[in-house]
PDB file of C-alpha atoms in Angstrom:
ATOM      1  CA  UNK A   7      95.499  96.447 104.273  1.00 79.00           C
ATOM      2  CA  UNK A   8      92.439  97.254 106.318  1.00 95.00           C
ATOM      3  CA  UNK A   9      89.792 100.017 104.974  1.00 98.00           C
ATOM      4  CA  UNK A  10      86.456 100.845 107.565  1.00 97.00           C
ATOM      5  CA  UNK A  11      83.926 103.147 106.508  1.00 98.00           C
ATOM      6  CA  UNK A  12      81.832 104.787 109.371  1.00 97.00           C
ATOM      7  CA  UNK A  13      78.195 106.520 108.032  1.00 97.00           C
ATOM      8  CA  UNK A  14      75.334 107.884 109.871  1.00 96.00           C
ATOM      9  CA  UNK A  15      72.894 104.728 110.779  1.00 94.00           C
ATOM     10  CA  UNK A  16      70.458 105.914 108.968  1.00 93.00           C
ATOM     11  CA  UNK A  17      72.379 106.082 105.343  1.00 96.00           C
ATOM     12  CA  UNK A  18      71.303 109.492 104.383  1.00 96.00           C
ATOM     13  CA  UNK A  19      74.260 111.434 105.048  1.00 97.00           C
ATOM     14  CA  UNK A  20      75.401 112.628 101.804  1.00 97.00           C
ATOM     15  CA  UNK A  21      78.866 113.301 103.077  1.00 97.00           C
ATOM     16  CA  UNK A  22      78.382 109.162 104.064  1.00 97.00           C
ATOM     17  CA  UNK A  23      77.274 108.527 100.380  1.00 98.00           C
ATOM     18  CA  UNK A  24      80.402 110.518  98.698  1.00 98.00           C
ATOM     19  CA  UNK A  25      82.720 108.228 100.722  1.00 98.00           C
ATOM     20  CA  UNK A  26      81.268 105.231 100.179  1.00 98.00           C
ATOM     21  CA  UNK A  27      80.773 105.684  96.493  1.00 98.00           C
ATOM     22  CA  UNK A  28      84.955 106.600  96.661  1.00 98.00           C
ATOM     23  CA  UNK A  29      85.837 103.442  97.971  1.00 98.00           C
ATOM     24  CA  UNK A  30      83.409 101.349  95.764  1.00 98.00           C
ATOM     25  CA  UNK A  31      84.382 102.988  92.248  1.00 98.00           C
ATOM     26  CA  UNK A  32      88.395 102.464  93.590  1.00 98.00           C
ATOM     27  CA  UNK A  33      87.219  98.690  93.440  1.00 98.00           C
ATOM     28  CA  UNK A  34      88.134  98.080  97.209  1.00 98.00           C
ATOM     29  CA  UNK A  35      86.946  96.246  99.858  1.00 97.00           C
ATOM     30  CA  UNK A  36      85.898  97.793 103.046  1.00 98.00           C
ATOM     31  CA  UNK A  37      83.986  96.988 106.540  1.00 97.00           C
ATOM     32  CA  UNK A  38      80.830  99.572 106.746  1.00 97.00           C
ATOM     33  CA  UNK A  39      80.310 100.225 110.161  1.00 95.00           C
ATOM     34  CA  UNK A  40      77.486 102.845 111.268  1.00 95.00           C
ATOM     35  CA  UNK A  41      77.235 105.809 114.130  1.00 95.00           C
ATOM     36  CA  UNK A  42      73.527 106.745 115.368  1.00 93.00           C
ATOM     37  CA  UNK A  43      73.698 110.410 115.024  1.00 93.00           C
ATOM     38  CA  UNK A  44      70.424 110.944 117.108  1.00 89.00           C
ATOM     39  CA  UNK A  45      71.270 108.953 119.857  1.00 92.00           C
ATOM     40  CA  UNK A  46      75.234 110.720 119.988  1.00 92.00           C
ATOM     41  CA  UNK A  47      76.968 108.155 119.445  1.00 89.00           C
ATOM     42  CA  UNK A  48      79.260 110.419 117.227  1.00 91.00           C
ATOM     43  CA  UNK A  49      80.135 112.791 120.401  1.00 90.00           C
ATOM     44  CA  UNK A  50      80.969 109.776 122.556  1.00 90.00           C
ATOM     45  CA  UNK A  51      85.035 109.222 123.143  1.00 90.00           C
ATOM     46  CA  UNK A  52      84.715 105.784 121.547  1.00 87.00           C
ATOM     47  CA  UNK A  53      84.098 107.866 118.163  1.00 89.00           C
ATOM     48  CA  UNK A  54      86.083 111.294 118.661  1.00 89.00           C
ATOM     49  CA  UNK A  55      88.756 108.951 119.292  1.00 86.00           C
ATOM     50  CA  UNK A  56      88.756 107.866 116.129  1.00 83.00           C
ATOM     51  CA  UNK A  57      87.286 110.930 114.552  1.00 89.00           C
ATOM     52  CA  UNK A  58      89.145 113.661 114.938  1.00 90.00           C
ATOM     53  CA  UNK A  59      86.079 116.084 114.264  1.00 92.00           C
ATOM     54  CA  UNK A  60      83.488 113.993 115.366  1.00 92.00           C
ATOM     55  CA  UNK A  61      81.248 113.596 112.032  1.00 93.00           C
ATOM     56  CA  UNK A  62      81.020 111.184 109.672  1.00 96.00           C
ATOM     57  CA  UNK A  63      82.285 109.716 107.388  1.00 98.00           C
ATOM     58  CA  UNK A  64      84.976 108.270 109.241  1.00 97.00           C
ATOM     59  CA  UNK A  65      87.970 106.282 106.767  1.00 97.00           C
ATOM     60  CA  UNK A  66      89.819 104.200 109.033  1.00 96.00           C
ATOM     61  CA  UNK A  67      92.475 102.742 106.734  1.00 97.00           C
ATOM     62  CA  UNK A  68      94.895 100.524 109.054  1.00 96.00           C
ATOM     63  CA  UNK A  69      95.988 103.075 111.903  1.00 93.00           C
ATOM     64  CA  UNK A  70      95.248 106.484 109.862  1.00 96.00           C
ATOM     65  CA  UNK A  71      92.139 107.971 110.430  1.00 95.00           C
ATOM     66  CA  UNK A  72      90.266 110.540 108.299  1.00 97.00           C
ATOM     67  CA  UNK A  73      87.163 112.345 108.586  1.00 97.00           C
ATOM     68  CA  UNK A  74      86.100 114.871 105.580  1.00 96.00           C
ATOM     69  CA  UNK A  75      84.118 113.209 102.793  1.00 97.00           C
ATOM     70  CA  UNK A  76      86.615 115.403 100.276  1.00 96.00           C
ATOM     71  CA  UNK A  77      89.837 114.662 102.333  1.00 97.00           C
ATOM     72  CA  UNK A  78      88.528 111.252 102.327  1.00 98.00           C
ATOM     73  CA  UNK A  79      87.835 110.937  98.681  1.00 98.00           C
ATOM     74  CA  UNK A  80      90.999 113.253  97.594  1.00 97.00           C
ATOM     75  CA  UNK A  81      93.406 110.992 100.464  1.00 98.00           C
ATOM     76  CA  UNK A  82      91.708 107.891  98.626  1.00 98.00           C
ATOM     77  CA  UNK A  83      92.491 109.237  95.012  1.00 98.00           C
ATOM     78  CA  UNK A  84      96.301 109.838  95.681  1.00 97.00           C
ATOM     79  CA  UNK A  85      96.866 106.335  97.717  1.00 98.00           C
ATOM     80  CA  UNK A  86      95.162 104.446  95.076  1.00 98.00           C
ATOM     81  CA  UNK A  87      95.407 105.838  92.198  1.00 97.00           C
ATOM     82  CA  UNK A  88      94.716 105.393  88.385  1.00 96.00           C
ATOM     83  CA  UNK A  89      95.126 103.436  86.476  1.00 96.00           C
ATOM     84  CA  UNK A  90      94.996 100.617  88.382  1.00 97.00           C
ATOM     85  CA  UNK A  91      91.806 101.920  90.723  1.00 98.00           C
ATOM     86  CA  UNK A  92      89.571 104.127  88.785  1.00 97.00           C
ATOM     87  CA  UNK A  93      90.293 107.998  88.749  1.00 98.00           C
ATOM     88  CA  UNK A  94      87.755 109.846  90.915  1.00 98.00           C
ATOM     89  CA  UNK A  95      88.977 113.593  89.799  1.00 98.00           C
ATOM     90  CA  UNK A  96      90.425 114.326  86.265  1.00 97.00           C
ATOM     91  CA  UNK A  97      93.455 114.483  84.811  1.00 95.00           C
ATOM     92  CA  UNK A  98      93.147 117.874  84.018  1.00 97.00           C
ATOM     93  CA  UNK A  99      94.250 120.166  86.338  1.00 97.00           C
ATOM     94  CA  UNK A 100      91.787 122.733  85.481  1.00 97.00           C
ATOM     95  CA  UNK A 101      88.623 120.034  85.396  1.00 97.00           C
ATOM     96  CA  UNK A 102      90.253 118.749  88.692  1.00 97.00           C
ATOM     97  CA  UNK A 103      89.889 122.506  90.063  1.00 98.00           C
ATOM     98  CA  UNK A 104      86.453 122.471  89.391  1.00 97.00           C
ATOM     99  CA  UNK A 105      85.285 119.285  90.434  1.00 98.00           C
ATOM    100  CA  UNK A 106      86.908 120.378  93.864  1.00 97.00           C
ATOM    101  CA  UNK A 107      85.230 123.486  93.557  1.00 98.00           C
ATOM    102  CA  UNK A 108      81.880 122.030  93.018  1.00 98.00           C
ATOM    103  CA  UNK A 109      82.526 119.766  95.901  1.00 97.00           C
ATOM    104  CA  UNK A 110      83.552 122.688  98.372  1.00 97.00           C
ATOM    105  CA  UNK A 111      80.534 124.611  97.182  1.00 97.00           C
ATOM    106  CA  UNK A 112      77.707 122.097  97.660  1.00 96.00           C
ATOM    107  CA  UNK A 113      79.272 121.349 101.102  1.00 96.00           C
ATOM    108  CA  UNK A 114      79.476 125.060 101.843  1.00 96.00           C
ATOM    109  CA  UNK A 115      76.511 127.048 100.158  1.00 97.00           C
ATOM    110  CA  UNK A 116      72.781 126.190  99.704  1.00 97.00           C
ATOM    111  CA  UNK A 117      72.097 126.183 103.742  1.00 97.00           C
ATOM    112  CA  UNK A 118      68.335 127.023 103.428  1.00 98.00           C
ATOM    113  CA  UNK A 119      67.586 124.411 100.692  1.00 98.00           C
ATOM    114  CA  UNK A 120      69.688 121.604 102.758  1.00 97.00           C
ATOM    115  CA  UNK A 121      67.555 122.189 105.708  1.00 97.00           C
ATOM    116  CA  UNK A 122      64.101 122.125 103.938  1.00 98.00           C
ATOM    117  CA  UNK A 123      64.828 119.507 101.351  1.00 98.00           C
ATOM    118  CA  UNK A 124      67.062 117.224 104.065  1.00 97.00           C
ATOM    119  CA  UNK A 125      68.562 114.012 102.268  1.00 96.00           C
ATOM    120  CA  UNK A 126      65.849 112.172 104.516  1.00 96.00           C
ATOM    121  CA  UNK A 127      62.960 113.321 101.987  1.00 96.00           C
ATOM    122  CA  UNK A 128      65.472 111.620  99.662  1.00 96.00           C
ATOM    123  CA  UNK A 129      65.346 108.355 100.895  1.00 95.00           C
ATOM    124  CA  UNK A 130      62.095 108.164 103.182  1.00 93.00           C
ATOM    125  CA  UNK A 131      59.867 110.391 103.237  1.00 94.00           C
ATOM    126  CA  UNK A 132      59.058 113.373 101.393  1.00 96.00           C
ATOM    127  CA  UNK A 133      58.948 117.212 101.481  1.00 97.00           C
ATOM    128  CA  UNK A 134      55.001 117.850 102.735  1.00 94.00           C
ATOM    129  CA  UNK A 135      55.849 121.658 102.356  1.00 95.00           C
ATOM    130  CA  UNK A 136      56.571 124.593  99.298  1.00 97.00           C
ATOM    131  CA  UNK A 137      60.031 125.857  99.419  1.00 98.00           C
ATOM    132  CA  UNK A 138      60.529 129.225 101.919  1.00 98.00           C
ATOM    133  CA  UNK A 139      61.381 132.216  99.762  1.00 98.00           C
ATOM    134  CA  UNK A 140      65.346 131.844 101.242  1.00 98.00           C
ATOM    135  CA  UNK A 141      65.015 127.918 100.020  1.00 98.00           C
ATOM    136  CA  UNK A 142      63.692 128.514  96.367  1.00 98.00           C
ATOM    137  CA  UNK A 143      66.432 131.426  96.044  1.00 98.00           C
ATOM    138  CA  UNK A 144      69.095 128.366  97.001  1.00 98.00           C
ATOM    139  CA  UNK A 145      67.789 126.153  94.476  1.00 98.00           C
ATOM    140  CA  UNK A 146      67.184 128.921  91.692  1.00 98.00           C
ATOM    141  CA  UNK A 147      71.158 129.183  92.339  1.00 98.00           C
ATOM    142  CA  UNK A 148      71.608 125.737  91.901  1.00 98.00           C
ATOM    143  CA  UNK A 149      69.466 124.869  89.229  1.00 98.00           C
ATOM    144  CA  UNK A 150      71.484 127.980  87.449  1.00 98.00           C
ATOM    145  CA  UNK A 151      75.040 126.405  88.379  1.00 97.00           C
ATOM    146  CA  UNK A 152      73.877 122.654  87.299  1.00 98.00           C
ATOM    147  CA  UNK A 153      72.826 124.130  84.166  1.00 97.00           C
ATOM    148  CA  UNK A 154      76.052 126.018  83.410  1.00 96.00           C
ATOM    149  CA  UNK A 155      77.934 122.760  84.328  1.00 97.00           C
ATOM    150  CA  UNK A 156      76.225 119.872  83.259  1.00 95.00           C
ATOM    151  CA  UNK A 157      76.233 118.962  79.511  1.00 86.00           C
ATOM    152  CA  UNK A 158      75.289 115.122  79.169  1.00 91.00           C
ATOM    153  CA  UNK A 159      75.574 112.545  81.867  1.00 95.00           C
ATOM    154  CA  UNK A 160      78.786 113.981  82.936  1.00 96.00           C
ATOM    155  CA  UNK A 161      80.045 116.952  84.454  1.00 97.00           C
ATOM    156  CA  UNK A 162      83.921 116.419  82.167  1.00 96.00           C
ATOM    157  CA  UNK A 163      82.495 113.677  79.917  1.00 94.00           C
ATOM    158  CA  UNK A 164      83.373 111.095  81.972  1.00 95.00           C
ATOM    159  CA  UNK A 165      82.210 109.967  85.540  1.00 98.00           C
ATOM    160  CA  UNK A 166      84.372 111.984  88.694  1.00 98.00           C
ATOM    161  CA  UNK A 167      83.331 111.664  92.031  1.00 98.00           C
ATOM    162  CA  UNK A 168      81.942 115.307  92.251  1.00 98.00           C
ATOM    163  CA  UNK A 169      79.014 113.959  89.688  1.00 98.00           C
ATOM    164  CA  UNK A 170      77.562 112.112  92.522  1.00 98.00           C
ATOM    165  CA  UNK A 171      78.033 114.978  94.703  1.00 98.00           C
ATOM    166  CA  UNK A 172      76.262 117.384  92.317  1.00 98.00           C
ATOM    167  CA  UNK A 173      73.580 114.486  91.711  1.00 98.00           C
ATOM    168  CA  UNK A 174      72.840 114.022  95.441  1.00 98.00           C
ATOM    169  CA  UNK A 175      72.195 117.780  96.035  1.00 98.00           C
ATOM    170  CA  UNK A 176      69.912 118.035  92.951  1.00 98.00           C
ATOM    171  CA  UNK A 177      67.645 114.978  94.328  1.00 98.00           C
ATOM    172  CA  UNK A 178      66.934 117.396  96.472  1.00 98.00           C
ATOM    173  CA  UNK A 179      64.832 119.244  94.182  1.00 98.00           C
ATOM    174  CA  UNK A 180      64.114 115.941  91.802  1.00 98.00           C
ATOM    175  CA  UNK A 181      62.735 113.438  94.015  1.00 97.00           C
ATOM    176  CA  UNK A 182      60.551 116.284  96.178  1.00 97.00           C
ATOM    177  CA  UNK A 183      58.995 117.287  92.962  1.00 97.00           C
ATOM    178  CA  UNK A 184      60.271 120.872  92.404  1.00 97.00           C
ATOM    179  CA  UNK A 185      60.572 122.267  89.139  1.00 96.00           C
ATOM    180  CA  UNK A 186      64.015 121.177  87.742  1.00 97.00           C
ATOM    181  CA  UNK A 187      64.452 121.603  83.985  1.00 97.00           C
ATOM    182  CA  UNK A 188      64.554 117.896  82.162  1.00 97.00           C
ATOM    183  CA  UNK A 189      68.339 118.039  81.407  1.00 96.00           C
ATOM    184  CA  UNK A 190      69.135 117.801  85.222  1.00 97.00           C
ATOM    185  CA  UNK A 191      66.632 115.357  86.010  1.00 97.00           C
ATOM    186  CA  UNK A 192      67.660 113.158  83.183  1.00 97.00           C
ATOM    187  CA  UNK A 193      71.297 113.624  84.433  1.00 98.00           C
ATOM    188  CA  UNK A 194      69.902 112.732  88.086  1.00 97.00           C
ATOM    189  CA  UNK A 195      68.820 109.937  87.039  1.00 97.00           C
ATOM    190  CA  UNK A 196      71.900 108.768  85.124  1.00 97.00           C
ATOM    191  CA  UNK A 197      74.020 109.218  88.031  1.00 97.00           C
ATOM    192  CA  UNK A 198      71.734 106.909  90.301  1.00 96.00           C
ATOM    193  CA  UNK A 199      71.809 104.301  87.992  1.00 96.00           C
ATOM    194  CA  UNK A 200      75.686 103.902  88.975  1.00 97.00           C
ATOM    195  CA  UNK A 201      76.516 100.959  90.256  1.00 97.00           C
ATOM    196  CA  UNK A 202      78.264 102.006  93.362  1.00 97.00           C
ATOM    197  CA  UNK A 203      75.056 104.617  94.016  1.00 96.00           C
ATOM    198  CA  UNK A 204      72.982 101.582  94.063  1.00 96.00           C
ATOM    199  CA  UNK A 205      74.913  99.363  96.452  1.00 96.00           C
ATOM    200  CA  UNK A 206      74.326 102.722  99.083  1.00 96.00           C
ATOM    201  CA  UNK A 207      70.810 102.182  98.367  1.00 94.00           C
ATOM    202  CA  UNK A 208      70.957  98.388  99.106  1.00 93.00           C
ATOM    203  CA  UNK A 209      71.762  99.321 102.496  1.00 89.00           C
ATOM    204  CA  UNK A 210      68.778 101.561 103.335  1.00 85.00           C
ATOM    205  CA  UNK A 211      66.744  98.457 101.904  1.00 74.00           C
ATOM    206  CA  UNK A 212      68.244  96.417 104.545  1.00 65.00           C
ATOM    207  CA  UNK A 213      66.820  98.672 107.288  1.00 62.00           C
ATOM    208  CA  UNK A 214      64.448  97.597 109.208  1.00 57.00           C
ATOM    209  CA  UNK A 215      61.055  98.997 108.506  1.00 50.00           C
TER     210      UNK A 215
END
């Protein structure tokens, strides 16, 4: 069996991050290979020929090729699955529903607040300006969501893959210094003290200053 991961080279795609974290909670070993967004690389034929929409993540597992962090994680769930690789959506079908829902939605909705609280203020450097009107509406509707949702350091009372997609979007808001009631931060900051969160982070430590 051979599993490759392709992310953006500059590890703050959170698409990247949802991947990743699939393949490490599944327990499996993978090459991480990165694509330099800025310079194209991911519009080149080298890459569209292995990424059929030309984004990343990329899962290359032997000759099948995915792109679609929540095809990738779903695809991931059903060819290893519990119980011998961890679960990454319940067994519920109704929790299952909404951690796919949650997933779609924070992939979907949210446009202004992605664009003026990018995942690079995350990682390297942040926010130097208020939330626009449009942006602070976004996040009112997610703060309202996460509050609805979240009730102790999981969304179903144990871990599922669309906790660390719910996490990364609220970082957002946490690590820019917004207002973000205590329960989410302290739920924030649960879900980066994951093991697999913190190998991603190991890799933006490698970078090169």
């Amino acid at each position: 069996m051979s599993l490759k991961l392709y992310v953006d080279s500059q590890f703050t795609s959170p698409y990247a991050i949802s991947a990743f974290v699939a393949l490490r909670e599944k327990g499996l070993d993978f090459e991480l290979e990165t694509v330099d967004l800025e310079a194209g690389k991911n519009k080149e034929l080298s890459y569209t020929g292995k990424a059929l929409t030309g984004r990343v993540p990329c899962l290359v597992h032997n000759d099948f090729m995915l792109t679609e962090s929540s095809a990738i994680t779903e695809y991931l769930d059903e060819m290893f699955p519990a119980p011998e690789h961890r679960a990454l959506y319940p067994v519920l079908p109704q929790k299952r529903a909404v951690a796919r829902q949650i997933q779609a939605w924070v992939r979907s909705d949210l446009g202004a607040l992605r664009e003026e609280r990018s995942t690079y203020t995350v990682f390297y450097r942040r926010a130097e300006q208020p939330l626009s009107p449009a942006a602070q509406a976004a996040a009112d509707k997610l703060v309202r969501l996460a509050e609805r949702v979240i009730d102790g350091p999981y969304l179903f009372g144990r871990w599922c893959i669309a906790d660390t997609d719910l996490a990364v979007m609220l970082s957002r808001l946490v690590m820019n210094g917004d207002p973000v009631p205590q329960k989410l931060k302290d739920y924030v900051a649960h879900q980066w003290q994951r093991e697999s969160l913190q190998d991603w982070l190991k890799n933006i430590n490698l970078m090169p200053a």
